[in-house]
PDB file of C-alpha atoms in Angstrom:
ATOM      1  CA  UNK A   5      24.915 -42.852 -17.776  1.00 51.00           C
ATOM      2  CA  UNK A   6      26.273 -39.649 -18.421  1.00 55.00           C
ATOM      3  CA  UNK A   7      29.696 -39.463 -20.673  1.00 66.00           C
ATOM      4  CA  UNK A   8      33.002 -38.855 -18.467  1.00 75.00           C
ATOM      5  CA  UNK A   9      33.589 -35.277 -19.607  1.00 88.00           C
ATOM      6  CA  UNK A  10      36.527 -33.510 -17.780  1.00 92.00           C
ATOM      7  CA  UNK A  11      33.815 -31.081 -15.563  1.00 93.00           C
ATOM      8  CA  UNK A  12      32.536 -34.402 -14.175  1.00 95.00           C
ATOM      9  CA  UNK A  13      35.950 -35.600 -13.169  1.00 95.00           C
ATOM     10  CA  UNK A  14      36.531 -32.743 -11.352  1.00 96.00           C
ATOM     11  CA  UNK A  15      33.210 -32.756  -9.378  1.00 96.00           C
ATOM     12  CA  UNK A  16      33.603 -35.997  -8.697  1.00 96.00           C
ATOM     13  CA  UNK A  17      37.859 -35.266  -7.319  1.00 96.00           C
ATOM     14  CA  UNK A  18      36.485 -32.278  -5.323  1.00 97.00           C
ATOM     15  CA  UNK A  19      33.323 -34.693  -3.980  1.00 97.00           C
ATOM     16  CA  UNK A  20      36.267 -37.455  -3.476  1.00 96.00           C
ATOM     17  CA  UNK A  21      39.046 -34.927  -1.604  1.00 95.00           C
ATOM     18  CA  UNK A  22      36.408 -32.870   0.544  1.00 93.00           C
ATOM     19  CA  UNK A  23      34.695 -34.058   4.074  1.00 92.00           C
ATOM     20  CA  UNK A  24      32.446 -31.275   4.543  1.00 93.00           C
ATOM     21  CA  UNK A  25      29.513 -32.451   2.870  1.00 96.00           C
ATOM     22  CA  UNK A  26      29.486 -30.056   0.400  1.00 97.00           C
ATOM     23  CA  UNK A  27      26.126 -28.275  -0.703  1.00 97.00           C
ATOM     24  CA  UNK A  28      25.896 -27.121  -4.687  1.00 96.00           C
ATOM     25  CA  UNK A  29      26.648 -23.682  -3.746  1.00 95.00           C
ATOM     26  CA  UNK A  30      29.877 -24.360  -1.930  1.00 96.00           C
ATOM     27  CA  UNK A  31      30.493 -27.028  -4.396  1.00 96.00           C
ATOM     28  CA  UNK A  32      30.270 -23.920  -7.222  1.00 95.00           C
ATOM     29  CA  UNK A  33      32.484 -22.064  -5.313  1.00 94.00           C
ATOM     30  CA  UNK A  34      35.031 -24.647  -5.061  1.00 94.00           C
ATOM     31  CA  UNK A  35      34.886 -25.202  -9.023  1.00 94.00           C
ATOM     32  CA  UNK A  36      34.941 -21.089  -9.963  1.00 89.00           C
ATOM     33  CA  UNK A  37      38.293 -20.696 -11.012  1.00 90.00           C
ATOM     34  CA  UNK A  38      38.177 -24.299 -13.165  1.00 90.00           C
ATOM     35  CA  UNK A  39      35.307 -22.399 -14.760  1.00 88.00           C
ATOM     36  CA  UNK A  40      32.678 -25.098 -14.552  1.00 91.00           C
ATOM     37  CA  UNK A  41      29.152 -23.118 -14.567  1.00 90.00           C
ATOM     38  CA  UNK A  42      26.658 -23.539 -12.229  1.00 92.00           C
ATOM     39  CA  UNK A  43      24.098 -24.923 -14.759  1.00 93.00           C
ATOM     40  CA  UNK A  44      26.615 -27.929 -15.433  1.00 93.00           C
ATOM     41  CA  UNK A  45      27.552 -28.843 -11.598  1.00 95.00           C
ATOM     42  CA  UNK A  46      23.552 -28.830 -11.152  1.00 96.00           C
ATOM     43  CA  UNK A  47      23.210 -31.230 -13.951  1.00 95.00           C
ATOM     44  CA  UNK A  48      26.253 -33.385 -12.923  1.00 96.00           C
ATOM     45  CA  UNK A  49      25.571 -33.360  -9.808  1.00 97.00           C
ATOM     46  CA  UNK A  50      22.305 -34.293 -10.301  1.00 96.00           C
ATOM     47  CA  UNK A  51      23.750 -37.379 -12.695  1.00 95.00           C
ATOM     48  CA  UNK A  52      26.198 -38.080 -10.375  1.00 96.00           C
ATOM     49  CA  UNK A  53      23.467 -39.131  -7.423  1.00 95.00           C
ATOM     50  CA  UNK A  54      21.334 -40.819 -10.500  1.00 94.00           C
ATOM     51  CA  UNK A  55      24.420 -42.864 -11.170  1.00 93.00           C
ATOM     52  CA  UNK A  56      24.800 -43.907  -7.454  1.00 91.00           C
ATOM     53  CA  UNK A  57      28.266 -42.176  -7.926  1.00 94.00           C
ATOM     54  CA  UNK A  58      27.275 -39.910  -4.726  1.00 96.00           C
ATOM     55  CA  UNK A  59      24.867 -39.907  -1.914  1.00 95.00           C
ATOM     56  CA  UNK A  60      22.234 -36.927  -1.494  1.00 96.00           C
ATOM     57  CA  UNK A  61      21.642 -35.882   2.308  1.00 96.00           C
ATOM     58  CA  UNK A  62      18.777 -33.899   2.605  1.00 95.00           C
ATOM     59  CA  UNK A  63      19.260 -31.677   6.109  1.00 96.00           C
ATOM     60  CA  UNK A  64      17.215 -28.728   7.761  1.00 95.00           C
ATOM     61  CA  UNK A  65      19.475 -26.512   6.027  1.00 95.00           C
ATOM     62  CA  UNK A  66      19.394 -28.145   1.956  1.00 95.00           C
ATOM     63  CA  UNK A  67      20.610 -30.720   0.139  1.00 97.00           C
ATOM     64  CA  UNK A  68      24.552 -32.015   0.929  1.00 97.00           C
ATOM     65  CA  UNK A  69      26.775 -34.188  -1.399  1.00 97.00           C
ATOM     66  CA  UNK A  70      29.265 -37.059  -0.170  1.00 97.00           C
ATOM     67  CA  UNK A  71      31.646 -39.240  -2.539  1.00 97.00           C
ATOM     68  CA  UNK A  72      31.597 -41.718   0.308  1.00 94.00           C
ATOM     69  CA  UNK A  73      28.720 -44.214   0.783  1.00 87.00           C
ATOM     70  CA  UNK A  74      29.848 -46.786   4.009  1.00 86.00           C
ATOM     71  CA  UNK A  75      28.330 -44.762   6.639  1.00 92.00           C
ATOM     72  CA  UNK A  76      25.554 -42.435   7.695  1.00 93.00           C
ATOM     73  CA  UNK A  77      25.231 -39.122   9.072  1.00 96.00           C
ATOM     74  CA  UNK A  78      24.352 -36.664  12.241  1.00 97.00           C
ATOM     75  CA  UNK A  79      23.274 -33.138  11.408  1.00 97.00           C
ATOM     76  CA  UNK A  80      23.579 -30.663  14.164  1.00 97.00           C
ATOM     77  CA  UNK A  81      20.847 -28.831  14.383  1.00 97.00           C
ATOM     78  CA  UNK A  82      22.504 -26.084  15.859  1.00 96.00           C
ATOM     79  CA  UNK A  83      25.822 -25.260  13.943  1.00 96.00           C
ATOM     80  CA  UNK A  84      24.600 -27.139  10.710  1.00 96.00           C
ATOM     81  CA  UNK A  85      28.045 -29.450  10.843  1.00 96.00           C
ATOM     82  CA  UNK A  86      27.190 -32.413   9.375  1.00 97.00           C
ATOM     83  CA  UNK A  87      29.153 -35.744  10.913  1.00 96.00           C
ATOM     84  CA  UNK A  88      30.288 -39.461   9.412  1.00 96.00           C
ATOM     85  CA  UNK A  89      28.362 -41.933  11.685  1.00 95.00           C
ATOM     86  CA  UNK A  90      29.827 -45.301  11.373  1.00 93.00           C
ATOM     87  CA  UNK A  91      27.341 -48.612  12.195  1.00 88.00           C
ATOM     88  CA  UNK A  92      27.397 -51.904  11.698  1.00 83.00           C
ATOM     89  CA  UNK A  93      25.867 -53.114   8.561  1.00 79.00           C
ATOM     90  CA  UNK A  94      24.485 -56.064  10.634  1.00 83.00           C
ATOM     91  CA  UNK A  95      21.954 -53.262  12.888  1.00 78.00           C
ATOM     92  CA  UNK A  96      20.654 -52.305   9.480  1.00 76.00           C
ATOM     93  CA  UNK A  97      20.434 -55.445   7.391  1.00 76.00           C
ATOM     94  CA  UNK A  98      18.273 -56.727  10.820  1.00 81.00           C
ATOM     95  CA  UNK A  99      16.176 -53.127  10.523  1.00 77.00           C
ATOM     96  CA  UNK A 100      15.453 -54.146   6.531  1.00 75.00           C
ATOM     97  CA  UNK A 101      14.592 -58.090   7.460  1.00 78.00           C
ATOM     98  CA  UNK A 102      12.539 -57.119   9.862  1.00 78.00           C
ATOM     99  CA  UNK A 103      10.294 -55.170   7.995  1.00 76.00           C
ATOM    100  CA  UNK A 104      10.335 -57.299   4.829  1.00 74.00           C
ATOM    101  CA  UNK A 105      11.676 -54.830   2.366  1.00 72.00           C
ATOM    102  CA  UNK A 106      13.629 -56.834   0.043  1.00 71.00           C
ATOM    103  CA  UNK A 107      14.848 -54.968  -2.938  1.00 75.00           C
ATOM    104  CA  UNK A 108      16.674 -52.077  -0.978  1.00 74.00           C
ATOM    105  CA  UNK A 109      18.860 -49.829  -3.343  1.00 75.00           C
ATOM    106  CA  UNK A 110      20.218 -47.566  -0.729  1.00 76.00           C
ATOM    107  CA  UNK A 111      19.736 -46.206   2.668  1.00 78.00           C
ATOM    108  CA  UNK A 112      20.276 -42.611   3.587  1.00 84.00           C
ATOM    109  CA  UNK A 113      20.159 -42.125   7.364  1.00 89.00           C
ATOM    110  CA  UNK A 114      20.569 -39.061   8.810  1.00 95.00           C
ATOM    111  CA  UNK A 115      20.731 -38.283  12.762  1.00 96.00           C
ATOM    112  CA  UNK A 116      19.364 -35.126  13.806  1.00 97.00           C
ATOM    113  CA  UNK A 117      20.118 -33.269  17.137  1.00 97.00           C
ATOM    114  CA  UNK A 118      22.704 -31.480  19.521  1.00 97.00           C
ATOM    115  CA  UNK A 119      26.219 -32.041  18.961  1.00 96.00           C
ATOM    116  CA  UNK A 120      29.016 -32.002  21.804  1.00 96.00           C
ATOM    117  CA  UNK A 121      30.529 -28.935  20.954  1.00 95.00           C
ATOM    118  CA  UNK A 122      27.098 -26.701  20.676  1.00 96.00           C
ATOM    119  CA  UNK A 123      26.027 -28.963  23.925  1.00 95.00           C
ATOM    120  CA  UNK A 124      29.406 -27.259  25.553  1.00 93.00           C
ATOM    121  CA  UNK A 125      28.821 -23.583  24.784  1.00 86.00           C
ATOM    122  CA  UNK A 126      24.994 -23.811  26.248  1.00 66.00           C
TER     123      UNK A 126
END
């Protein structure tokens, strides 16, 4: 486990206060003017998903970042907006039982397609 420096506080308050599902880039440009270099939000970053502190979602378009870890996701594969998809734990546990996979750490679920608004403006 990484040390609590103050660069990792504030990745972790931007990850915390931020919905969009940041990628490292935007995440760098969030953190330029608390000049935090690139090389340490990488390595934080990188810490941060080691330390279960954040969830990785790999999409089409790269690698995303979310603080939060109670729900899954839905990447359009149109706009690239990436959406909170809430299920009950129960659908899951009984996907996991099922298959006999006991020592499950984490589950990253992401949902790829169409969403309503790009469906709208075909």
């Amino acid at each position: 486990m990484e040390r609590r420096t103050v660069q990792r506080q504030e990745i972790i308050e931007v990850l915390k206060n931020n919905y969009d599902h940041l990628t490292i880039k935007e995440l760098c440009e969030v953190l330029k003017d608390k000049n935090i270099g690139q090389a340490t939000v990488y390595r934080t970053v990188n810490s941060l998903v080691n330390d279960d502190i954040i969830r990785r979602i790999d999409c089409p378009d790269g690698v995303h970042y979310d603080y939060r870890k109670d729900h899954y996701h839905f990447y359009c594969l149109k706009c690239n907006k990436i959406t909170d998809v809430f299920l009950d734990n129960s659908l899951i546990d009984n996907l996991l039982s099922a298959s006999k996979l006991t020592d499950i750490k984490h589950v990253n679920l992401v949902f790829e397609g169409i969403c309503d608004n790009c469906q709208k403006t075909k």
